Coordinates of C-alpha atoms in Angstrom, one line a residue:
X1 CA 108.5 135.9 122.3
X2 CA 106.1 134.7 119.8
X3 CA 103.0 132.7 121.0
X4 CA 102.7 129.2 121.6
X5 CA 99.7 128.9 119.3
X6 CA 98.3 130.4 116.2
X7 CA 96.0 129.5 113.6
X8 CA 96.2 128.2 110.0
X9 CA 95.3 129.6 106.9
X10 CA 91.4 128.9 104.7
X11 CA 90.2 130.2 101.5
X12 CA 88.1 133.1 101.3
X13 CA 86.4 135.0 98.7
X14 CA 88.3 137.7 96.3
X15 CA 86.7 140.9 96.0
X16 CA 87.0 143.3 92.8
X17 CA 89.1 146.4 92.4
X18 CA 85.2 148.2 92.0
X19 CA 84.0 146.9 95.0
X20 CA 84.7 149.0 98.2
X21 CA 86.1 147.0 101.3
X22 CA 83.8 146.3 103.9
X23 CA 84.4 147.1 107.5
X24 CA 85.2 144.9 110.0
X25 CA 85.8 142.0 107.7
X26 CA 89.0 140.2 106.5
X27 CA 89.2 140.5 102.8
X28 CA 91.5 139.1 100.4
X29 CA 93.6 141.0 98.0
X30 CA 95.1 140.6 94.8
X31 CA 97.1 142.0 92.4
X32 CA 94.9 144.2 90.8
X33 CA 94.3 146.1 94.2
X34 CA 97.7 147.1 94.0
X35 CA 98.5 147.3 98.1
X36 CA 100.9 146.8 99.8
X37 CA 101.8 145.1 103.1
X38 CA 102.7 147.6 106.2
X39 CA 105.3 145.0 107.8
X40 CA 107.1 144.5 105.0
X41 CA 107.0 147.5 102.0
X42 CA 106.1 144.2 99.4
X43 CA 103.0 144.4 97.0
X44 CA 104.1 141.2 95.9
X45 CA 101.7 138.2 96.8
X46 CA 103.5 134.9 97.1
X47 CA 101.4 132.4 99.3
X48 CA 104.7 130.4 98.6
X49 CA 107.3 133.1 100.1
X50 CA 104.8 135.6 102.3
X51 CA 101.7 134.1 102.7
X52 CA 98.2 135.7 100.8
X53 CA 97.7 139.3 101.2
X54 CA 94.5 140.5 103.3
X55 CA 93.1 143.8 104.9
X56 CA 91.0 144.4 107.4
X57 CA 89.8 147.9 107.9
X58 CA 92.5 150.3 107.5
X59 CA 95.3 147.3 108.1
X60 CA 97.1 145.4 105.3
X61 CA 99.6 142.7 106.0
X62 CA 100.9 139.8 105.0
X63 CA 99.5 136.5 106.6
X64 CA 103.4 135.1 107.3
X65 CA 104.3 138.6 108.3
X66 CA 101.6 139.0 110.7
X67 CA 102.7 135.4 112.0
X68 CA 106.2 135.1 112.4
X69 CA 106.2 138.6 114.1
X70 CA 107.8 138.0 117.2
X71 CA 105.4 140.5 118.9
X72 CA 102.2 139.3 117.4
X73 CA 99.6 138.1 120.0
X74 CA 96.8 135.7 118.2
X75 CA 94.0 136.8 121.3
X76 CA 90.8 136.4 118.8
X77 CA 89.3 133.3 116.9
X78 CA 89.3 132.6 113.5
X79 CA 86.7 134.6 112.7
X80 CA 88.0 137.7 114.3
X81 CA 91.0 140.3 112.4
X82 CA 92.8 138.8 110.8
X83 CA 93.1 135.4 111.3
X84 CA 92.6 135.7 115.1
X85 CA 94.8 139.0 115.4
X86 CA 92.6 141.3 116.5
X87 CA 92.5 145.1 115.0
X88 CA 94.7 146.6 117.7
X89 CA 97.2 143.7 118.5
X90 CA 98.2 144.5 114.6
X91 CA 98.6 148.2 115.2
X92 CA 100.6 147.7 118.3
X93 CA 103.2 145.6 116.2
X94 CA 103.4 148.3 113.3
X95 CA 103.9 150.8 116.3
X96 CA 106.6 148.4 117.8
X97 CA 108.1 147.7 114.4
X98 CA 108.3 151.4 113.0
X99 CA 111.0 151.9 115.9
X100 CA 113.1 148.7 114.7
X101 CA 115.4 148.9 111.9
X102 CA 116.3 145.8 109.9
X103 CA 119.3 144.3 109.6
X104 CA 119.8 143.6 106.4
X105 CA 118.7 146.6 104.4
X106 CA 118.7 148.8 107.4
X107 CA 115.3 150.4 107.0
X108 CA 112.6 150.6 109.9
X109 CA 109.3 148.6 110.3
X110 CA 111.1 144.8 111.2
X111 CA 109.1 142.9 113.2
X112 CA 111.1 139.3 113.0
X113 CA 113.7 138.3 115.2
X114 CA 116.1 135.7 115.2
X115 CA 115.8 132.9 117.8
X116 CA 119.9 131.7 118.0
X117 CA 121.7 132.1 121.0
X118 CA 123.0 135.7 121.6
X119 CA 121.6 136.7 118.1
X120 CA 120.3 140.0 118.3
X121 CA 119.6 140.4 114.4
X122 CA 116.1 141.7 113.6
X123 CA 114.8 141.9 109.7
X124 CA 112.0 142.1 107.3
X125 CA 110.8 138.8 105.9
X126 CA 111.3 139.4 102.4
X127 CA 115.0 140.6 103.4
X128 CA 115.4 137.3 105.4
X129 CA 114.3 135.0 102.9
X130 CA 117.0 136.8 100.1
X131 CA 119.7 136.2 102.7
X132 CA 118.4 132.3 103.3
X133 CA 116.8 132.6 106.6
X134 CA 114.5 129.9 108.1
X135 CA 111.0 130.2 109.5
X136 CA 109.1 127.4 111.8
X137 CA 105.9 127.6 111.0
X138 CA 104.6 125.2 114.1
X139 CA 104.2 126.1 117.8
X140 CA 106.1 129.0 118.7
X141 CA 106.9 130.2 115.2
X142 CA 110.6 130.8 115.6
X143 CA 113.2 132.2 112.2
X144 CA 116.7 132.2 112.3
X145 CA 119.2 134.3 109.9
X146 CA 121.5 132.1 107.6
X147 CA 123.9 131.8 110.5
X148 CA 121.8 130.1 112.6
X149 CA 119.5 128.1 110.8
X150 CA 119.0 124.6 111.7
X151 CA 121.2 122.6 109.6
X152 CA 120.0 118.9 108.1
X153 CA 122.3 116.5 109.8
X154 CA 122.8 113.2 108.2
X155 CA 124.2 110.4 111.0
X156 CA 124.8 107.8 109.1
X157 CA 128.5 108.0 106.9
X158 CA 127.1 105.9 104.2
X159 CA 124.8 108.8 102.8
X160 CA 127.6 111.5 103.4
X161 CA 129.7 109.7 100.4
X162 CA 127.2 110.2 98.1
X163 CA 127.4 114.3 98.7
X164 CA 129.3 114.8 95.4
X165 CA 126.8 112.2 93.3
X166 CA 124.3 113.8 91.7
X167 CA 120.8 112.7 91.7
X168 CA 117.3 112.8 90.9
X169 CA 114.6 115.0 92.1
X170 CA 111.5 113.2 92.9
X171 CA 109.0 115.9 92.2
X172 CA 110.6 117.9 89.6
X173 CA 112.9 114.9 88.3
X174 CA 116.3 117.5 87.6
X175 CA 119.1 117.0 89.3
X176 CA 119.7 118.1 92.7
X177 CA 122.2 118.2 94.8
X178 CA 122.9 115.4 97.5
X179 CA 124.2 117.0 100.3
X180 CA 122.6 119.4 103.1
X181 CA 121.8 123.3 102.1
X182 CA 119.4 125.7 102.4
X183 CA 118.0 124.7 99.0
X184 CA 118.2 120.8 99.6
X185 CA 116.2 118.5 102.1
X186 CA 116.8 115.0 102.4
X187 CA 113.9 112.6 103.4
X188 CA 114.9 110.1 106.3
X189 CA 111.9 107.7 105.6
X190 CA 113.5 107.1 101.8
X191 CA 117.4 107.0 102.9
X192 CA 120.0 107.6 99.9
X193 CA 117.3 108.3 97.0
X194 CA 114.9 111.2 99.5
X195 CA 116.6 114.1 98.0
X196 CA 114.3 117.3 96.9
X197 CA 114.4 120.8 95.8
X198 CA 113.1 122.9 99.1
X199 CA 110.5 124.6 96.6
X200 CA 109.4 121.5 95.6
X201 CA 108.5 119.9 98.2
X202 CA 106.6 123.5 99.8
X203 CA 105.2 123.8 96.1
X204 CA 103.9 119.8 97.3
X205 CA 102.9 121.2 100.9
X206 CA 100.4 123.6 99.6
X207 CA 99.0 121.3 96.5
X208 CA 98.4 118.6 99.3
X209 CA 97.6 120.0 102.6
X210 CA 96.2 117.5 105.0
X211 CA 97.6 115.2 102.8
X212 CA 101.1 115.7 102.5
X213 CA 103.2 113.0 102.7
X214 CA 106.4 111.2 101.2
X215 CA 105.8 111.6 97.4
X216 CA 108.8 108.3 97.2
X217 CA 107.7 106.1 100.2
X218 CA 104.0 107.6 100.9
X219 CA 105.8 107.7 105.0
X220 CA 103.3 110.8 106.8
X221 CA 104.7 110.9 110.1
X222 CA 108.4 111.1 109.9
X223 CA 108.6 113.1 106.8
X224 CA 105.8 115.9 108.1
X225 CA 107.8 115.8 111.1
X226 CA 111.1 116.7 109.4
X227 CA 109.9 119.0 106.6
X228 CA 108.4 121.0 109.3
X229 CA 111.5 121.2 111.6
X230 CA 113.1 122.4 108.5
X231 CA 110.8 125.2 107.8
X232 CA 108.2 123.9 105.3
X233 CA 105.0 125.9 105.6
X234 CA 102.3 123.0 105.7
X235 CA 98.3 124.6 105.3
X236 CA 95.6 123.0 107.3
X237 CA 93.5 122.4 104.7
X238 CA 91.7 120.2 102.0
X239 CA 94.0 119.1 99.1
X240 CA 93.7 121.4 95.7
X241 CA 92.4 118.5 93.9
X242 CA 89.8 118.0 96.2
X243 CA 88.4 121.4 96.2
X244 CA 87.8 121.5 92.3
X245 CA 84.0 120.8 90.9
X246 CA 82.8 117.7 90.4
X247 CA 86.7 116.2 90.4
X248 CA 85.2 112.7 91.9
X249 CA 82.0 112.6 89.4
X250 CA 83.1 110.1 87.4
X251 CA 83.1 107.5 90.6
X252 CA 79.7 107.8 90.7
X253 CA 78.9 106.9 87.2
X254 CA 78.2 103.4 86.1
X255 CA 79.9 102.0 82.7
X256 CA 78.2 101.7 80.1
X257 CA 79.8 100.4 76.8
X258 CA 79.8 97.2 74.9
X259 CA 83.7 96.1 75.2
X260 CA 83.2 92.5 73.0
X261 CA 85.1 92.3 70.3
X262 CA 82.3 92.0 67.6
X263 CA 79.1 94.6 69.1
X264 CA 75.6 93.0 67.8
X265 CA 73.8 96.4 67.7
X266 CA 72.3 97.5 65.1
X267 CA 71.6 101.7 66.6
X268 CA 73.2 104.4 65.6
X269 CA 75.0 104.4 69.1
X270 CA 75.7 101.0 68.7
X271 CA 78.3 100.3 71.8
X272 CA 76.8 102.9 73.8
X273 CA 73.3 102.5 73.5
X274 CA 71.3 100.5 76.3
X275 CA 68.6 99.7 77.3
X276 CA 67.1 99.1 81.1
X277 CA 66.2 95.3 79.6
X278 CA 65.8 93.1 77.1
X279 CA 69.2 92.0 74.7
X280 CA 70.3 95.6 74.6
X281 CA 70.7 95.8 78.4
X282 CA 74.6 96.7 79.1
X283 CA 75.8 94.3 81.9
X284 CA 78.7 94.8 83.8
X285 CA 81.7 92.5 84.4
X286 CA 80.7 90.1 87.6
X287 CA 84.9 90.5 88.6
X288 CA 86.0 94.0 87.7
X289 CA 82.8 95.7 86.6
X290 CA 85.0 98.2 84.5
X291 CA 84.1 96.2 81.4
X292 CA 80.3 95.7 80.1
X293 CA 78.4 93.7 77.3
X294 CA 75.0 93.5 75.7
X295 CA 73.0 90.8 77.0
X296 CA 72.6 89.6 73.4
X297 CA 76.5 90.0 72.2
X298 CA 77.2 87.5 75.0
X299 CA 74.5 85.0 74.8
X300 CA 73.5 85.7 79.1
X301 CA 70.6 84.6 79.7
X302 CA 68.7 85.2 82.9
X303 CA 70.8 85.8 85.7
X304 CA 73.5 84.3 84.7
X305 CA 77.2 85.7 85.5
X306 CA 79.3 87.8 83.1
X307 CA 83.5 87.6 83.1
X308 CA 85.5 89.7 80.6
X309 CA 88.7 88.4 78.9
X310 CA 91.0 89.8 81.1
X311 CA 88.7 88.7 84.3
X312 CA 88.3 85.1 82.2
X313 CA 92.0 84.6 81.2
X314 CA 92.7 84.7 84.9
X315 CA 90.0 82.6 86.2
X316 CA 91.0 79.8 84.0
X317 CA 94.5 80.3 84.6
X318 CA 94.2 79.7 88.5
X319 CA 92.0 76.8 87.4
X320 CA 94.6 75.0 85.3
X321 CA 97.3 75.2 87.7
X322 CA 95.0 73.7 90.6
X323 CA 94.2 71.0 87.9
X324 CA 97.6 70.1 86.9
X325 CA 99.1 70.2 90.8
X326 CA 96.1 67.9 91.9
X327 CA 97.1 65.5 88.5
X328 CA 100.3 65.6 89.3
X329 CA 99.8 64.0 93.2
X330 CA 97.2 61.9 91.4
X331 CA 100.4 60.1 89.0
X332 CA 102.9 60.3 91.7
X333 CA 103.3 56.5 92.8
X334 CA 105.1 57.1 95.9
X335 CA 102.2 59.3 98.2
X336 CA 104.0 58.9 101.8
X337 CA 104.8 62.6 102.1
X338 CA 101.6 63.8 101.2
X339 CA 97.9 63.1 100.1
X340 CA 95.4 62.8 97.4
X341 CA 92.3 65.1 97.7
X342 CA 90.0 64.8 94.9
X343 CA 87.4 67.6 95.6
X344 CA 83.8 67.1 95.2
X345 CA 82.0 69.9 93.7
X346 CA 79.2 71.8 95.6
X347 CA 76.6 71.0 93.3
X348 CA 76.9 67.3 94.1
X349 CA 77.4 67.8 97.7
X350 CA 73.6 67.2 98.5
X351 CA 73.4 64.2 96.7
X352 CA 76.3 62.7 98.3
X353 CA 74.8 63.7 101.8
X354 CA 71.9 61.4 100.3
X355 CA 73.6 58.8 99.8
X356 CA 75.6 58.5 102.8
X357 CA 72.4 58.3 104.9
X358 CA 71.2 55.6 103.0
X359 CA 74.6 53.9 103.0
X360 CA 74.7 54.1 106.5
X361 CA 71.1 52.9 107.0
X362 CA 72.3 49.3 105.8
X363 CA 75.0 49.1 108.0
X364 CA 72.9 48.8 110.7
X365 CA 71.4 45.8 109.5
X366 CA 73.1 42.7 110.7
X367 CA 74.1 40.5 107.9
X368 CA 74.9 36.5 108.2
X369 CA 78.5 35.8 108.0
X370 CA 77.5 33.2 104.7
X371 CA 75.9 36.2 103.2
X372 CA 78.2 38.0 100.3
X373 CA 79.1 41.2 100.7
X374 CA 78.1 43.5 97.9
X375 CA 79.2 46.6 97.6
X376 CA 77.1 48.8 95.0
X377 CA 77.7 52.3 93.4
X378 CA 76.2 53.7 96.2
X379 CA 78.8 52.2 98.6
X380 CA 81.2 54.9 97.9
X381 CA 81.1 57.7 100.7
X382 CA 81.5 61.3 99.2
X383 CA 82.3 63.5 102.4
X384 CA 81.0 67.1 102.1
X385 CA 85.0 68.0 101.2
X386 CA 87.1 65.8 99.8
X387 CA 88.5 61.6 100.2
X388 CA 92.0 61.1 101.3
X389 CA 93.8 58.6 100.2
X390 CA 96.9 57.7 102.2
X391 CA 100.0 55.5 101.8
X392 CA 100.7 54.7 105.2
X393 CA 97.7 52.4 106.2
X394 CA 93.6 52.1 105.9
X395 CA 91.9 52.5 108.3
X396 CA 88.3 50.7 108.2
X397 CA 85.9 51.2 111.3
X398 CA 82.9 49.2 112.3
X399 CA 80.2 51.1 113.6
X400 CA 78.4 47.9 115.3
X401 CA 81.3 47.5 118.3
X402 CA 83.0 50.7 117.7
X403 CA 86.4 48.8 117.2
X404 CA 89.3 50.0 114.8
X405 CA 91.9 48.0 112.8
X406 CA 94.5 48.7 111.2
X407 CA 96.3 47.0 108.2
X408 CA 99.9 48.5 107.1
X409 CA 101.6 47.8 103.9
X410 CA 104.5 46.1 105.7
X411 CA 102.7 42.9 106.4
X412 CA 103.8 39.9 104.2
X413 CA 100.5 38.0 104.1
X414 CA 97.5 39.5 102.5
X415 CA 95.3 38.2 105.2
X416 CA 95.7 38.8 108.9
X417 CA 93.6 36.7 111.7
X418 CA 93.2 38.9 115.0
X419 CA 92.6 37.2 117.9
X420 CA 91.9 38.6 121.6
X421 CA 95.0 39.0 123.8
X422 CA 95.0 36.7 126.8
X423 CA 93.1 34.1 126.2
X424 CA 92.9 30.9 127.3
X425 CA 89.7 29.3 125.0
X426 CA 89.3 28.7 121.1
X427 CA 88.0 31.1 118.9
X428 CA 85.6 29.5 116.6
X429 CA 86.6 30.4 113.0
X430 CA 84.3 32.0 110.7
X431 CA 84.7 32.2 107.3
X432 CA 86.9 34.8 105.8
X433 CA 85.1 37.3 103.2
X434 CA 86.5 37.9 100.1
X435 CA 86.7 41.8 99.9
X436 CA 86.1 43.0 96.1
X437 CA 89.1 44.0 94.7
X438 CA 89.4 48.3 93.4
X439 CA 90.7 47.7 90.3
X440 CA 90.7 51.3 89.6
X441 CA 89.8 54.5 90.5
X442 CA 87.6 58.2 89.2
X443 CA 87.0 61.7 89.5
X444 CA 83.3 63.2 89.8
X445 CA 84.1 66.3 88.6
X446 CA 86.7 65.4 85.5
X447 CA 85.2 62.2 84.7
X448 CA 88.6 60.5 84.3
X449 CA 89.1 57.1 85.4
X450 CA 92.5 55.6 86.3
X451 CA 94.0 52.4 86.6
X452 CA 95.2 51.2 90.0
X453 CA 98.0 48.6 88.6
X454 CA 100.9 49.5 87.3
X455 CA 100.8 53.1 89.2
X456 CA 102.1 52.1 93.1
X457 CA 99.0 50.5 94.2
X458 CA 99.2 46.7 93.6
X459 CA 99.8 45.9 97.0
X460 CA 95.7 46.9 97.4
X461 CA 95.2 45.0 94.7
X462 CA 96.0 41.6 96.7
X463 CA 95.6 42.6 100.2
X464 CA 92.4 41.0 102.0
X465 CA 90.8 42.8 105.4
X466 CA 89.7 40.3 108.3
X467 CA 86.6 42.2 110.0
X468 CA 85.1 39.0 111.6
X469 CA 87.4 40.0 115.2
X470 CA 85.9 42.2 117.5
X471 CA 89.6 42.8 119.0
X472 CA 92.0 45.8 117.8
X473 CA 94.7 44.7 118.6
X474 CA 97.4 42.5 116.2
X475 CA 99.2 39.2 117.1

């Protein structure tokens, strides 16, 4: 039985045909050595079919031969044999193998076995692969001939219709076959369109290593799950793109061209030519940063901000569309279902905070009921986000008794007298105060000024406010 554990495969250095192998270290051959592997009689080296080719002493095998062995005992570490098989656990398979005679081309020296039920089939690799075998290469390394191999089993009925439709190879984009086979895998994660060449996706196993995944739906669990169950040989190791020089250098370096249209400079470089300061200092885009500018092509002064067209197109998109929504509650007459904001900008929120203090500073003071109310530009309160103007009812608050009322647009008269509920005596009447009527109405930031009349606000124009009643509630 074949252990439980063995170890995955690393890069090592390749030695020349002049050089003389060292003892006691694993070297790795190519071609131009001209060896061949004692399991198996191949010289060919196939990382993709056998695994690399290495020697270590007197030993020469192939890494998947050594692997799938059903005999082979990983007892070392890494760094010891071959890949953790030690010197004499690799001569005790050749011994063991030399008396075994494969199935297939009926020579001795087979070392695999097949792990079906009853199967008693024992082979080369390379003879195995020919006659479509499978390998496991997770846990305990198991292969089965072409009669037992673990088939792809697709539950659902809807995907089995489709086993006579052609379609499209992810990877490769030819055709392939959509139905189960030993050349054919199917991805679960992407349903009817996860159909791949088996060589394509183990070409995409050993490009991407420890990150191989679903090249449709990016999915890593399930698909690494099922490739392997299916015998795809998936290295523990960096991705080929990350092990080539200087393959992320171009992260690191800052841009550093004039994109504007019309380029001011008069060097030789012209676009590319910079400066650390000055006009001819290259700044980037304050949004994207992948586009630059000469301080003097743009006019920026200081440390003022930088957008590029694209950046700028957008910017002022998002603003017009805020614009025209908030116009468009602004015109609407009827505002019961929803409610006017008009934003104040930050720059002018200080200066509203200002004048609110001093607003409410003289609202402290008492005031005669003879005295005219007059209410100044600074009588408008600008709250630090926005002023809401509903449809429903206003609601006006006196700070001197804390008391609340409320006047609703439903009310026929455009004065109401509150008095307390009962009560036996007469309330002395004051004179009513003539409120100043809001004739109209503008924004801070837009500077546009609208009309109140004739827009579904003449019932303010007409409508007076009793705030001489300390009571809240209405007769």
């Amino acid at each position: 039985m074949a252990p439980v554990t063995r170890r995955s495969n690393r890069v090592l250095s390749k030695p020349t045909v002049c050089q003389p192998i060292i003892k006691n270290v694993m070297i790795e051959l190519n071609v131009s050595h001209n060896k061949a592997c004692m399991l198996c009689g191949q010289k060919e080296i196939s990382e993709k079919l056998y695994g690399l080719l290495y020697q270590f002493n007197d030993v020469i095998v192939h890494y998947f031969c050594i692997l799938l062995s059903s005999r082979a005992v990983q007892n070392g570490q890494d760094n010891e044999g071959i890949w953790g098989f030690l010197l004499k656990d690799i001569k005790a398979v050749l011994i063991t193998g030399s008396k075994e005679i494969c199935y297939y081309c009926n020579k001795k020296g087979a070392t695999l076995s097949c792990c079906g039920v009853n199967c008693k089939r024992i082979f080369h690799l390379p003879c195995g692969l020919k006659n479509k075998s499978m390998h496991q290469f997770f846990q305990s390394f198991k292969s089965f001939c072409q009669e037992h191999r673990i088939p792809q089993i697709i539950k659902s009925s809807k995907y089995k219709l489709q086993n006579s439709t052609p379609t499209q190879c992810a990877i490769c984009k030819n055709n392939v076959k959509s139905s189960p086979s030993p050349t054919t895998i199917w991805a679960p994660c992407c349903k009817s369109n996860g159909w791949f060449h088996r060589e394509c996706i183990q070409d995409l196993a050993l490009s991407a290593g420890y990150f191989f995944k679903c090249p449709l739906c990016n999915n890593v669990e399930k698909f690494k799950s099922t490739m392997l169950t299916l015998g795809i040989y998936i290295p523990s190791r960096d991705a080929s793109w990350e092990t080539v020089p200087n393959a992320y250098a171009e992260l690191s370096e800052r841009h550093s061209i004039c994109n504007i249209e019309t380029c001011l400079c008069p060097h030789e470089e012209t676009r590319k030519f910079q400066l650390e300061s000055g006009s001819w200092e290259i700044i980037l885009c304050y949004s994207c940063g992948s586009n630059g500018t000469h301080r003097l092509c743009s006019s920026i002064k200081g440390d003022q901000e930088w957008y590029c067209a694209v950046c700028q197109g957008v910017a002022d998109k998002d603003a017009t569309k805020k614009k025209k929504t908030q116009l468009a509650l602004l015109d609407n007459g009827n505002l019961r279902d929803s409610s006017v904001v008009l934003e104040v900008p930050s720059h002018n929120r200080e200066v509203s905070q200002r004048q609110n203090s001093r607003i409410m500073h003289n609202v402290d003071r008492p005031q005669s009921s003879d005295e005219p109310i007059v209410i100044s530009d600074e009588s408008i309160l600008l709250s630090d986000e926005s002023i809401l103007i509903s449809d429903e009812s206003i609601l006006i608050s006196d700070d001197s008794n804390d008391s609340v009322q409320s006047i609703s647009d439903d009310e026929p008269s455009s004065a109401i007298d509150v008095a307390p509920p009962n009560t036996q005596t007469q309330v002395e009447q004051t004179p009513q105060i003539q409120l100043p009527i809001i004739s109209s109405y503008g924004s801070i930031r837009t500077g546009v000024i609208r009309n109140l009349v004739g827009s579904g606000y003449n019932y303010l124009a007409n409508m007076g406010i009793d705030l001489t009643s300390d009571n809240d509630n209405d007769d």
